[in-house]
PDB file of C-alpha atoms in Angstrom:
ATOM      1  CA  UNK K 745      54.187  41.616  65.477  1.00  0.00           C
ATOM      2  CA  UNK K 746      55.161  38.430  63.700  1.00  0.00           C
ATOM      3  CA  UNK K 747      57.337  35.740  65.307  1.00  0.00           C
ATOM      4  CA  UNK K 748      60.603  37.168  63.969  1.00  0.00           C
ATOM      5  CA  UNK K 749      59.814  40.648  65.273  1.00  0.00           C
ATOM      6  CA  UNK K 750      58.864  39.192  68.650  1.00  0.00           C
ATOM      7  CA  UNK K 751      62.118  37.226  68.907  1.00  0.00           C
ATOM      8  CA  UNK K 752      64.237  40.223  67.961  1.00  0.00           C
ATOM      9  CA  UNK K 753      62.377  42.499  70.378  1.00  0.00           C
ATOM     10  CA  UNK K 754      63.063  40.100  73.254  1.00  0.00           C
ATOM     11  CA  UNK K 755      66.703  39.917  72.165  1.00  0.00           C
ATOM     12  CA  UNK K 756      66.954  43.732  72.115  1.00  0.00           C
ATOM     13  CA  UNK K 757      65.352  44.115  75.527  1.00  0.00           C
ATOM     14  CA  UNK K 758      67.625  41.517  77.117  1.00  0.00           C
ATOM     15  CA  UNK K 759      70.656  43.125  75.496  1.00  0.00           C
ATOM     16  CA  UNK K 760      69.692  46.557  76.821  1.00  0.00           C
ATOM     17  CA  UNK K 761      68.981  45.228  80.314  1.00  0.00           C
ATOM     18  CA  UNK K 762      72.290  43.353  80.407  1.00  0.00           C
ATOM     19  CA  UNK K 763      74.163  46.520  79.439  1.00  0.00           C
ATOM     20  CA  UNK K 764      72.393  48.435  82.213  1.00  0.00           C
ATOM     21  CA  UNK K 765      73.293  45.813  84.807  1.00  0.00           C
ATOM     22  CA  UNK K 766      76.837  45.299  83.541  1.00  0.00           C
ATOM     23  CA  UNK K 767      77.534  49.030  83.844  1.00  0.00           C
ATOM     24  CA  UNK K 768      75.809  49.254  87.243  1.00  0.00           C
ATOM     25  CA  UNK K 769      72.984  51.490  86.073  1.00  0.00           C
ATOM     26  CA  UNK K 770      69.718  51.594  87.988  1.00  0.00           C
ATOM     27  CA  UNK K 771      66.965  50.044  85.877  1.00  0.00           C
ATOM     28  CA  UNK K 772      64.745  53.073  86.583  1.00  0.00           C
ATOM     29  CA  UNK K 773      67.437  55.641  85.682  1.00  0.00           C
ATOM     30  CA  UNK K 774      65.745  58.387  83.644  1.00  0.00           C
ATOM     31  CA  UNK K 775      68.920  58.969  81.632  1.00  0.00           C
ATOM     32  CA  UNK K 776      68.059  55.770  79.765  1.00  0.00           C
ATOM     33  CA  UNK K 777      65.015  55.820  77.538  1.00  0.00           C
ATOM     34  CA  UNK K 778      64.297  52.081  77.797  1.00  0.00           C
ATOM     35  CA  UNK K 779      64.381  51.884  81.575  1.00  0.00           C
ATOM     36  CA  UNK K 780      61.881  49.710  83.399  1.00  0.00           C
ATOM     37  CA  UNK K 781      59.328  52.549  83.542  1.00  0.00           C
ATOM     38  CA  UNK K 782      59.177  53.120  79.776  1.00  0.00           C
ATOM     39  CA  UNK K 783      57.715  51.147  76.884  1.00  0.00           C
ATOM     40  CA  UNK K 784      59.056  51.752  73.383  1.00  0.00           C
ATOM     41  CA  UNK K 785      57.983  51.043  69.832  1.00  0.00           C
ATOM     42  CA  UNK K 786      61.075  50.400  67.703  1.00  0.00           C
ATOM     43  CA  UNK K 787      61.129  50.687  63.930  1.00  0.00           C
ATOM     44  CA  UNK K 788      63.637  48.936  61.699  1.00  0.00           C
ATOM     45  CA  UNK K 789      63.564  50.095  58.082  1.00  0.00           C
ATOM     46  CA  UNK K 790      65.577  48.136  55.503  1.00  0.00           C
ATOM     47  CA  UNK K 791      66.615  50.028  52.368  1.00  0.00           C
ATOM     48  CA  UNK K 792      69.199  49.645  49.651  1.00  0.00           C
ATOM     49  CA  UNK K 793      72.459  51.566  49.750  1.00  0.00           C
ATOM     50  CA  UNK K 794      75.221  51.917  47.170  1.00  0.00           C
ATOM     51  CA  UNK K 795      76.856  48.558  47.904  1.00  0.00           C
ATOM     52  CA  UNK K 796      74.757  46.725  50.482  1.00  0.00           C
ATOM     53  CA  UNK K 797      71.390  47.160  52.230  1.00  0.00           C
ATOM     54  CA  UNK K 798      71.246  49.022  55.537  1.00  0.00           C
ATOM     55  CA  UNK K 799      68.892  49.395  58.492  1.00  0.00           C
ATOM     56  CA  UNK K 800      67.420  52.679  59.690  1.00  0.00           C
ATOM     57  CA  UNK K 801      66.492  52.385  63.372  1.00  0.00           C
ATOM     58  CA  UNK K 802      64.413  54.691  65.534  1.00  0.00           C
ATOM     59  CA  UNK K 803      62.008  54.477  68.484  1.00  0.00           C
ATOM     60  CA  UNK K 804      58.926  56.172  69.917  1.00  0.00           C
ATOM     61  CA  UNK K 805      57.294  56.026  73.323  1.00  0.00           C
ATOM     62  CA  UNK K 806      54.437  53.565  73.435  1.00  0.00           C
ATOM     63  CA  UNK K 807      51.961  51.799  75.701  1.00  0.00           C
ATOM     64  CA  UNK K 808      53.796  48.520  75.129  1.00  0.00           C
ATOM     65  CA  UNK K 809      57.114  47.309  73.773  1.00  0.00           C
ATOM     66  CA  UNK K 810      56.917  46.666  70.038  1.00  0.00           C
ATOM     67  CA  UNK K 811      59.119  46.166  67.000  1.00  0.00           C
ATOM     68  CA  UNK K 812      58.074  46.865  63.419  1.00  0.00           C
ATOM     69  CA  UNK K 813      60.360  45.800  60.571  1.00  0.00           C
ATOM     70  CA  UNK K 814      59.759  47.514  57.228  1.00  0.00           C
ATOM     71  CA  UNK K 815      61.521  45.949  54.243  1.00  0.00           C
ATOM     72  CA  UNK K 816      61.702  48.534  51.443  1.00  0.00           C
ATOM     73  CA  UNK K 817      64.640  47.136  49.475  1.00  0.00           C
ATOM     74  CA  UNK K 818      62.560  46.621  46.342  1.00  0.00           C
ATOM     75  CA  UNK K 819      61.274  50.201  46.373  1.00  0.00           C
ATOM     76  CA  UNK K 820      64.744  51.688  46.939  1.00  0.00           C
ATOM     77  CA  UNK K 821      66.746  49.705  44.394  1.00  0.00           C
ATOM     78  CA  UNK K 822      67.566  52.728  42.254  1.00  0.00           C
ATOM     79  CA  UNK K 823      70.463  55.176  42.030  1.00  0.00           C
ATOM     80  CA  UNK K 824      68.235  58.189  42.625  1.00  0.00           C
ATOM     81  CA  UNK K 825      67.780  56.833  46.157  1.00  0.00           C
ATOM     82  CA  UNK K 826      71.057  55.074  46.990  1.00  0.00           C
ATOM     83  CA  UNK K 827      73.199  58.127  46.178  1.00  0.00           C
ATOM     84  CA  UNK K 828      71.369  60.313  48.726  1.00  0.00           C
ATOM     85  CA  UNK K 829      72.599  60.934  52.262  1.00  0.00           C
ATOM     86  CA  UNK K 830      70.664  59.408  55.155  1.00  0.00           C
ATOM     87  CA  UNK K 831      68.541  62.484  55.897  1.00  0.00           C
ATOM     88  CA  UNK K 832      67.488  62.903  52.279  1.00  0.00           C
ATOM     89  CA  UNK K 833      66.759  59.197  51.983  1.00  0.00           C
ATOM     90  CA  UNK K 834      64.095  59.512  54.663  1.00  0.00           C
ATOM     91  CA  UNK K 835      62.654  62.574  52.922  1.00  0.00           C
ATOM     92  CA  UNK K 836      62.597  60.620  49.656  1.00  0.00           C
ATOM     93  CA  UNK K 837      60.721  57.728  51.269  1.00  0.00           C
ATOM     94  CA  UNK K 838      58.106  60.074  52.700  1.00  0.00           C
ATOM     95  CA  UNK K 839      57.675  62.223  49.586  1.00  0.00           C
ATOM     96  CA  UNK K 840      57.245  59.124  47.415  1.00  0.00           C
ATOM     97  CA  UNK K 841      54.792  57.654  49.946  1.00  0.00           C
ATOM     98  CA  UNK K 842      56.969  54.587  50.511  1.00  0.00           C
ATOM     99  CA  UNK K 843      56.607  55.163  54.244  1.00  0.00           C
ATOM    100  CA  UNK K 844      54.136  57.329  56.116  1.00  0.00           C
ATOM    101  CA  UNK K 845      55.371  60.487  57.797  1.00  0.00           C
ATOM    102  CA  UNK K 846      53.332  59.579  60.862  1.00  0.00           C
ATOM    103  CA  UNK K 847      55.649  56.716  61.814  1.00  0.00           C
ATOM    104  CA  UNK K 848      58.424  59.284  62.263  1.00  0.00           C
ATOM    105  CA  UNK K 849      56.309  61.722  64.265  1.00  0.00           C
ATOM    106  CA  UNK K 850      57.288  62.018  67.942  1.00  0.00           C
ATOM    107  CA  UNK K 851      60.351  59.847  67.426  1.00  0.00           C
ATOM    108  CA  UNK K 852      63.052  60.027  70.069  1.00  0.00           C
ATOM    109  CA  UNK K 853      65.888  61.932  68.422  1.00  0.00           C
ATOM    110  CA  UNK K 854      68.737  60.047  70.087  1.00  0.00           C
ATOM    111  CA  UNK K 855      67.244  56.718  68.989  1.00  0.00           C
ATOM    112  CA  UNK K 856      68.034  57.293  65.290  1.00  0.00           C
ATOM    113  CA  UNK K 857      70.872  55.201  63.914  1.00  0.00           C
ATOM    114  CA  UNK K 858      71.907  53.146  60.891  1.00  0.00           C
ATOM    115  CA  UNK K 859      73.422  49.677  60.758  1.00  0.00           C
ATOM    116  CA  UNK K 860      74.627  47.277  58.108  1.00  0.00           C
ATOM    117  CA  UNK K 861      72.083  44.667  57.013  1.00  0.00           C
ATOM    118  CA  UNK K 862      72.916  40.953  57.283  1.00  0.00           C
ATOM    119  CA  UNK K 863      70.330  38.696  55.666  1.00  0.00           C
ATOM    120  CA  UNK K 864      70.896  35.570  57.743  1.00  0.00           C
ATOM    121  CA  UNK K 865      72.145  37.058  61.004  1.00  0.00           C
ATOM    122  CA  UNK K 866      69.955  40.070  61.889  1.00  0.00           C
ATOM    123  CA  UNK K 867      70.943  39.872  65.564  1.00  0.00           C
ATOM    124  CA  UNK K 868      74.370  41.253  64.631  1.00  0.00           C
ATOM    125  CA  UNK K 869      72.791  44.516  63.458  1.00  0.00           C
ATOM    126  CA  UNK K 870      70.233  44.708  66.260  1.00  0.00           C
ATOM    127  CA  UNK K 871      72.916  44.062  68.876  1.00  0.00           C
ATOM    128  CA  UNK K 872      75.123  46.786  67.413  1.00  0.00           C
ATOM    129  CA  UNK K 873      72.201  49.232  67.415  1.00  0.00           C
ATOM    130  CA  UNK K 874      71.379  48.599  71.083  1.00  0.00           C
ATOM    131  CA  UNK K 875      75.046  48.992  72.039  1.00  0.00           C
ATOM    132  CA  UNK K 876      75.248  52.314  70.199  1.00  0.00           C
ATOM    133  CA  UNK K 877      72.032  53.508  71.805  1.00  0.00           C
ATOM    134  CA  UNK K 878      73.154  52.550  75.301  1.00  0.00           C
ATOM    135  CA  UNK K 879      76.626  54.054  74.865  1.00  0.00           C
ATOM    136  CA  UNK K 880      75.115  57.304  73.638  1.00  0.00           C
ATOM    137  CA  UNK K 881      72.900  57.503  76.717  1.00  0.00           C
ATOM    138  CA  UNK K 882      75.672  56.423  79.066  1.00  0.00           C
ATOM    139  CA  UNK K 883      77.951  59.219  77.869  1.00  0.00           C
ATOM    140  CA  UNK K 884      75.260  61.725  78.779  1.00  0.00           C
ATOM    141  CA  UNK K 885      74.658  60.262  82.216  1.00  0.00           C
ATOM    142  CA  UNK K 886      76.075  61.638  85.446  1.00  0.00           C
ATOM    143  CA  UNK K 887      77.757  58.325  86.127  1.00  0.00           C
ATOM    144  CA  UNK K 888      79.876  58.695  82.997  1.00  0.00           C
ATOM    145  CA  UNK K 889      80.821  62.302  83.727  1.00  0.00           C
ATOM    146  CA  UNK K 890      81.940  61.696  87.289  1.00  0.00           C
ATOM    147  CA  UNK K 891      83.968  58.614  86.393  1.00  0.00           C
ATOM    148  CA  UNK K 892      85.966  60.050  83.508  1.00  0.00           C
ATOM    149  CA  UNK K 893      89.734  59.593  84.038  1.00  0.00           C
ATOM    150  CA  UNK K 894      91.987  62.635  84.063  1.00  0.00           C
ATOM    151  CA  UNK K 895      94.399  61.086  81.580  1.00  0.00           C
ATOM    152  CA  UNK K 896      94.049  59.086  78.405  1.00  0.00           C
ATOM    153  CA  UNK K 897      94.538  55.365  78.895  1.00  0.00           C
ATOM    154  CA  UNK K 898      96.564  53.520  76.266  1.00  0.00           C
ATOM    155  CA  UNK K 899      95.855  49.805  76.362  1.00  0.00           C
ATOM    156  CA  UNK K 900      98.851  47.535  76.081  1.00  0.00           C
ATOM    157  CA  UNK K 901      98.659  45.058  73.231  1.00  0.00           C
ATOM    158  CA  UNK K 902      98.955  41.992  75.456  1.00  0.00           C
ATOM    159  CA  UNK K 903      96.218  43.247  77.802  1.00  0.00           C
ATOM    160  CA  UNK K 904      93.958  43.812  74.807  1.00  0.00           C
ATOM    161  CA  UNK K 905      94.628  40.303  73.530  1.00  0.00           C
ATOM    162  CA  UNK K 906      93.853  38.622  76.822  1.00  0.00           C
ATOM    163  CA  UNK K 907      90.897  40.645  78.043  1.00  0.00           C
ATOM    164  CA  UNK K 908      88.965  40.981  74.802  1.00  0.00           C
ATOM    165  CA  UNK K 909      89.591  38.255  72.266  1.00  0.00           C
ATOM    166  CA  UNK K 910      92.202  35.945  73.840  1.00  0.00           C
ATOM    167  CA  UNK K 911      94.515  36.357  70.857  1.00  0.00           C
ATOM    168  CA  UNK K 912      97.500  34.971  72.778  1.00  0.00           C
ATOM    169  CA  UNK K 913      96.626  31.417  71.691  1.00  0.00           C
ATOM    170  CA  UNK K 914      96.373  32.537  68.089  1.00  0.00           C
ATOM    171  CA  UNK K 915      99.730  34.329  68.203  1.00  0.00           C
ATOM    172  CA  UNK K 916     101.522  31.362  69.712  1.00  0.00           C
ATOM    173  CA  UNK K 917      99.700  28.903  67.456  1.00  0.00           C
ATOM    174  CA  UNK K 918     100.424  30.499  64.067  1.00  0.00           C
ATOM    175  CA  UNK K 919     104.038  30.502  62.958  1.00  0.00           C
ATOM    176  CA  UNK K 920     103.679  33.047  60.194  1.00  0.00           C
ATOM    177  CA  UNK K 921     105.450  36.359  60.760  1.00  0.00           C
ATOM    178  CA  UNK K 922     103.534  38.206  58.057  1.00  0.00           C
ATOM    179  CA  UNK K 923     100.199  37.211  59.588  1.00  0.00           C
ATOM    180  CA  UNK K 924     101.273  38.304  63.080  1.00  0.00           C
ATOM    181  CA  UNK K 925     102.609  41.616  61.734  1.00  0.00           C
ATOM    182  CA  UNK K 926      99.286  42.261  59.992  1.00  0.00           C
ATOM    183  CA  UNK K 927      97.380  41.413  63.163  1.00  0.00           C
ATOM    184  CA  UNK K 928      99.507  43.772  65.240  1.00  0.00           C
ATOM    185  CA  UNK K 929      98.787  46.597  62.800  1.00  0.00           C
ATOM    186  CA  UNK K 930      95.058  45.965  63.227  1.00  0.00           C
ATOM    187  CA  UNK K 931      95.481  45.965  66.999  1.00  0.00           C
ATOM    188  CA  UNK K 932      97.338  49.274  66.800  1.00  0.00           C
ATOM    189  CA  UNK K 933      94.483  50.759  64.761  1.00  0.00           C
ATOM    190  CA  UNK K 934      91.914  49.382  67.235  1.00  0.00           C
ATOM    191  CA  UNK K 935      93.704  50.738  70.300  1.00  0.00           C
ATOM    192  CA  UNK K 936      93.855  54.162  68.673  1.00  0.00           C
ATOM    193  CA  UNK K 937      90.160  54.116  67.702  1.00  0.00           C
ATOM    194  CA  UNK K 938      90.946  53.989  63.973  1.00  0.00           C
ATOM    195  CA  UNK K 939      87.955  51.785  63.253  1.00  0.00           C
ATOM    196  CA  UNK K 940      88.026  52.129  59.463  1.00  0.00           C
ATOM    197  CA  UNK K 941      91.698  51.119  59.267  1.00  0.00           C
ATOM    198  CA  UNK K 942      91.201  48.255  61.698  1.00  0.00           C
ATOM    199  CA  UNK K 943      88.165  46.810  59.933  1.00  0.00           C
ATOM    200  CA  UNK K 944      89.760  47.134  56.490  1.00  0.00           C
ATOM    201  CA  UNK K 945      92.832  45.244  57.663  1.00  0.00           C
ATOM    202  CA  UNK K 946      90.742  42.557  59.333  1.00  0.00           C
ATOM    203  CA  UNK K 947      89.337  41.522  55.953  1.00  0.00           C
ATOM    204  CA  UNK K 948      92.828  40.682  54.720  1.00  0.00           C
ATOM    205  CA  UNK K 949      93.579  38.811  57.942  1.00  0.00           C
ATOM    206  CA  UNK K 950      90.497  36.624  57.540  1.00  0.00           C
ATOM    207  CA  UNK K 951      91.559  35.692  54.004  1.00  0.00           C
ATOM    208  CA  UNK K 952      95.125  35.069  55.173  1.00  0.00           C
ATOM    209  CA  UNK K 953      93.979  32.746  57.967  1.00  0.00           C
ATOM    210  CA  UNK K 954      91.733  30.803  55.590  1.00  0.00           C
ATOM    211  CA  UNK K 955      94.679  30.429  53.200  1.00  0.00           C
ATOM    212  CA  UNK K 956      96.945  29.120  55.975  1.00  0.00           C
ATOM    213  CA  UNK K 957      94.224  26.681  57.006  1.00  0.00           C
ATOM    214  CA  UNK K 958      93.872  25.288  53.485  1.00  0.00           C
ATOM    215  CA  UNK K 959      97.650  25.189  53.070  1.00  0.00           C
ATOM    216  CA  UNK K 960      97.953  22.919  56.116  1.00  0.00           C
ATOM    217  CA  UNK K 961      95.925  20.347  54.179  1.00  0.00           C
ATOM    218  CA  UNK K 962      98.297  20.398  51.183  1.00  0.00           C
ATOM    219  CA  UNK K 963      99.239  16.753  51.747  1.00  0.00           C
ATOM    220  CA  UNK K 964      95.561  15.747  51.752  1.00  0.00           C
ATOM    221  CA  UNK K 965      94.998  17.515  48.439  1.00  0.00           C
ATOM    222  CA  UNK K 966      98.069  15.880  46.883  1.00  0.00           C
ATOM    223  CA  UNK K 967      96.837  12.424  47.916  1.00  0.00           C
ATOM    224  CA  UNK K 968      93.558  13.111  46.145  1.00  0.00           C
ATOM    225  CA  UNK K 969      95.148  14.578  43.033  1.00  0.00           C
ATOM    226  CA  UNK K 970      94.083  18.136  43.809  1.00  0.00           C
ATOM    227  CA  UNK K 971      96.347  21.170  43.541  1.00  0.00           C
ATOM    228  CA  UNK K 972      95.747  23.944  46.050  1.00  0.00           C
ATOM    229  CA  UNK K 973      96.063  26.485  43.232  1.00  0.00           C
ATOM    230  CA  UNK K 974      93.145  24.831  41.449  1.00  0.00           C
ATOM    231  CA  UNK K 975      90.968  25.613  44.475  1.00  0.00           C
ATOM    232  CA  UNK K 976      92.135  29.159  45.057  1.00  0.00           C
ATOM    233  CA  UNK K 977      93.236  30.265  41.558  1.00  0.00           C
ATOM    234  CA  UNK K 978      96.104  32.701  41.039  1.00  0.00           C
ATOM    235  CA  UNK K 979      94.191  35.614  42.521  1.00  0.00           C
ATOM    236  CA  UNK K 980      91.793  34.089  45.056  1.00  0.00           C
ATOM    237  CA  UNK K 981      88.650  35.931  46.090  1.00  0.00           C
ATOM    238  CA  UNK K 982      86.305  35.420  49.017  1.00  0.00           C
ATOM    239  CA  UNK K 983      84.278  32.964  46.920  1.00  0.00           C
ATOM    240  CA  UNK K 984      87.407  30.869  46.308  1.00  0.00           C
ATOM    241  CA  UNK K 985      88.188  30.616  50.011  1.00  0.00           C
ATOM    242  CA  UNK K 986      84.605  29.705  50.864  1.00  0.00           C
ATOM    243  CA  UNK K 987      84.559  27.119  48.073  1.00  0.00           C
ATOM    244  CA  UNK K 988      87.757  25.615  49.472  1.00  0.00           C
ATOM    245  CA  UNK K 989      86.208  25.394  52.934  1.00  0.00           C
ATOM    246  CA  UNK K 990      83.109  23.689  51.499  1.00  0.00           C
ATOM    247  CA  UNK K 991      85.206  20.827  50.127  1.00  0.00           C
ATOM    248  CA  UNK K 992      86.769  17.934  52.014  1.00  0.00           C
ATOM    249  CA  UNK K 993      88.443  17.728  54.432  1.00  0.00           C
ATOM    250  CA  UNK K 994      86.925  20.870  56.034  1.00  0.00           C
ATOM    251  CA  UNK K 995      83.456  20.674  54.463  1.00  0.00           C
ATOM    252  CA  UNK K 996      81.551  23.463  56.241  1.00  0.00           C
ATOM    253  CA  UNK K 997      77.743  23.357  56.302  1.00  0.00           C
ATOM    254  CA  UNK K 998      75.373  26.058  55.004  1.00  0.00           C
ATOM    255  CA  UNK K 999      75.100  27.801  58.365  1.00  0.00           C
ATOM    256  CA  UNK K1000      78.859  28.168  58.728  1.00  0.00           C
ATOM    257  CA  UNK K1001      79.128  29.265  55.109  1.00  0.00           C
ATOM    258  CA  UNK K1002      76.610  32.040  55.851  1.00  0.00           C
ATOM    259  CA  UNK K1003      78.689  33.138  58.829  1.00  0.00           C
ATOM    260  CA  UNK K1004      81.888  33.398  56.762  1.00  0.00           C
ATOM    261  CA  UNK K1005      80.041  35.193  53.960  1.00  0.00           C
ATOM    262  CA  UNK K1006      78.757  37.659  56.554  1.00  0.00           C
ATOM    263  CA  UNK K1007      82.350  38.482  57.537  1.00  0.00           C
ATOM    264  CA  UNK K1008      83.297  39.065  53.907  1.00  0.00           C
ATOM    265  CA  UNK K1009      80.165  41.167  53.366  1.00  0.00           C
ATOM    266  CA  UNK K1010      81.278  43.409  56.207  1.00  0.00           C
ATOM    267  CA  UNK K1011      84.779  43.595  54.733  1.00  0.00           C
ATOM    268  CA  UNK K1012      83.499  44.434  51.257  1.00  0.00           C
ATOM    269  CA  UNK K1013      81.254  47.212  52.512  1.00  0.00           C
ATOM    270  CA  UNK K1014      84.165  48.828  54.296  1.00  0.00           C
ATOM    271  CA  UNK K1015      86.523  48.410  51.370  1.00  0.00           C
ATOM    272  CA  UNK K1016      84.233  50.190  48.915  1.00  0.00           C
ATOM    273  CA  UNK K1017      82.889  53.100  50.954  1.00  0.00           C
ATOM    274  CA  UNK K1018      82.940  54.679  54.368  1.00  0.00           C
ATOM    275  CA  UNK K1019      79.973  56.790  55.408  1.00  0.00           C
ATOM    276  CA  UNK K1020      80.777  56.869  59.109  1.00  0.00           C
ATOM    277  CA  UNK K1021      79.004  53.634  60.002  1.00  0.00           C
ATOM    278  CA  UNK K1022      82.256  51.770  60.490  1.00  0.00           C
ATOM    279  CA  UNK K1023      82.832  51.667  64.209  1.00  0.00           C
ATOM    280  CA  UNK K1024      84.075  49.647  67.117  1.00  0.00           C
ATOM    281  CA  UNK K1025      81.200  47.152  67.029  1.00  0.00           C
ATOM    282  CA  UNK K1026      82.004  46.167  63.447  1.00  0.00           C
ATOM    283  CA  UNK K1027      85.672  45.679  64.336  1.00  0.00           C
ATOM    284  CA  UNK K1028      84.596  43.527  67.280  1.00  0.00           C
ATOM    285  CA  UNK K1029      82.466  41.426  64.947  1.00  0.00           C
ATOM    286  CA  UNK K1030      85.351  40.770  62.566  1.00  0.00           C
ATOM    287  CA  UNK K1031      87.836  40.064  65.353  1.00  0.00           C
ATOM    288  CA  UNK K1032      85.439  37.588  66.934  1.00  0.00           C
ATOM    289  CA  UNK K1033      85.007  36.001  63.510  1.00  0.00           C
ATOM    290  CA  UNK K1034      88.774  35.684  63.122  1.00  0.00           C
ATOM    291  CA  UNK K1035      89.021  33.866  66.454  1.00  0.00           C
ATOM    292  CA  UNK K1036      86.149  31.560  65.485  1.00  0.00           C
ATOM    293  CA  UNK K1037      87.932  30.638  62.246  1.00  0.00           C
ATOM    294  CA  UNK K1038      91.125  29.978  64.177  1.00  0.00           C
ATOM    295  CA  UNK K1039      89.499  27.804  66.850  1.00  0.00           C
ATOM    296  CA  UNK K1040      87.113  25.925  64.565  1.00  0.00           C
ATOM    297  CA  UNK K1041      89.296  25.328  61.499  1.00  0.00           C
ATOM    298  CA  UNK K1042      92.928  26.392  61.738  1.00  0.00           C
ATOM    299  CA  UNK K1043      93.678  24.427  64.914  1.00  0.00           C
ATOM    300  CA  UNK K1044      92.333  21.227  63.323  1.00  0.00           C
ATOM    301  CA  UNK K1045      94.324  21.810  60.139  1.00  0.00           C
ATOM    302  CA  UNK K1046      97.511  22.339  62.139  1.00  0.00           C
ATOM    303  CA  UNK K1047      96.962  19.090  64.051  1.00  0.00           C
ATOM    304  CA  UNK K1048      96.497  17.296  60.728  1.00  0.00           C
ATOM    305  CA  UNK K1049      99.755  18.711  59.362  1.00  0.00           C
ATOM    306  CA  UNK K1050     101.679  17.844  62.536  1.00  0.00           C
ATOM    307  CA  UNK K1051     100.348  14.267  62.512  1.00  0.00           C
ATOM    308  CA  UNK K1052     102.060  13.454  59.211  1.00  0.00           C
TER     309      UNK K1052
END
């Protein structure tokens, strides 16, 4: 393993262990394939898809914990591959000798999954994969079956805000009815497990919040002879918002630019196609991103506006 594979493997193992402990599972519970008695060899295969690269994940029992990352984007950058479903994509890779069939032999069936690929933040995808894997195993465990409630629980909006993303500060801090209405629609979709609807709406919310942030600096732009419309254009895109954030007075660095681009990449993938990969973890990612934008940028812009 190279250094990157080693770091990600440690991250995966810690994530899995934390989920076991958080949910009060015994670390030697045989319902969980990566318990303390088992060693696993994970594979992470990167291929192209119709609109953005994806990961194929799977695992096999091994004498030691390992992670192998296979980057096959160059070999799969063709429509004959990207238009196939996931099962046929694997068959294509084997039949064209892009990967060896032996690395799939004896794979653990429940370990197979796909995730979106993020160039600069791979931990997002690896974290989502481990969560999916654990949740799949947990649902099949006796602990899950004996603790199922007899009735469906509907989470109140305010409880959701406070316990998950602390949106109460955001709601009280943004005096824009349209934004709050849009957020509440996303919350409704989330609470009803409509992940595609929630994630699609979150993309618009992120743009809206970035617009409100830039708008709070209108006086700054006027002082420097800059019109806000010249930054955003008549029909602003994600690139326009990021460009606005790269300029004074916000002036984000490359790392923060990559983070915002990651959020838009997730939004764009959802907007163009839905193959079933859109799920709760992706909604959580975008909601966390929205709160980060609020805390890191909007709050400062509001203080600037109120100081005038």
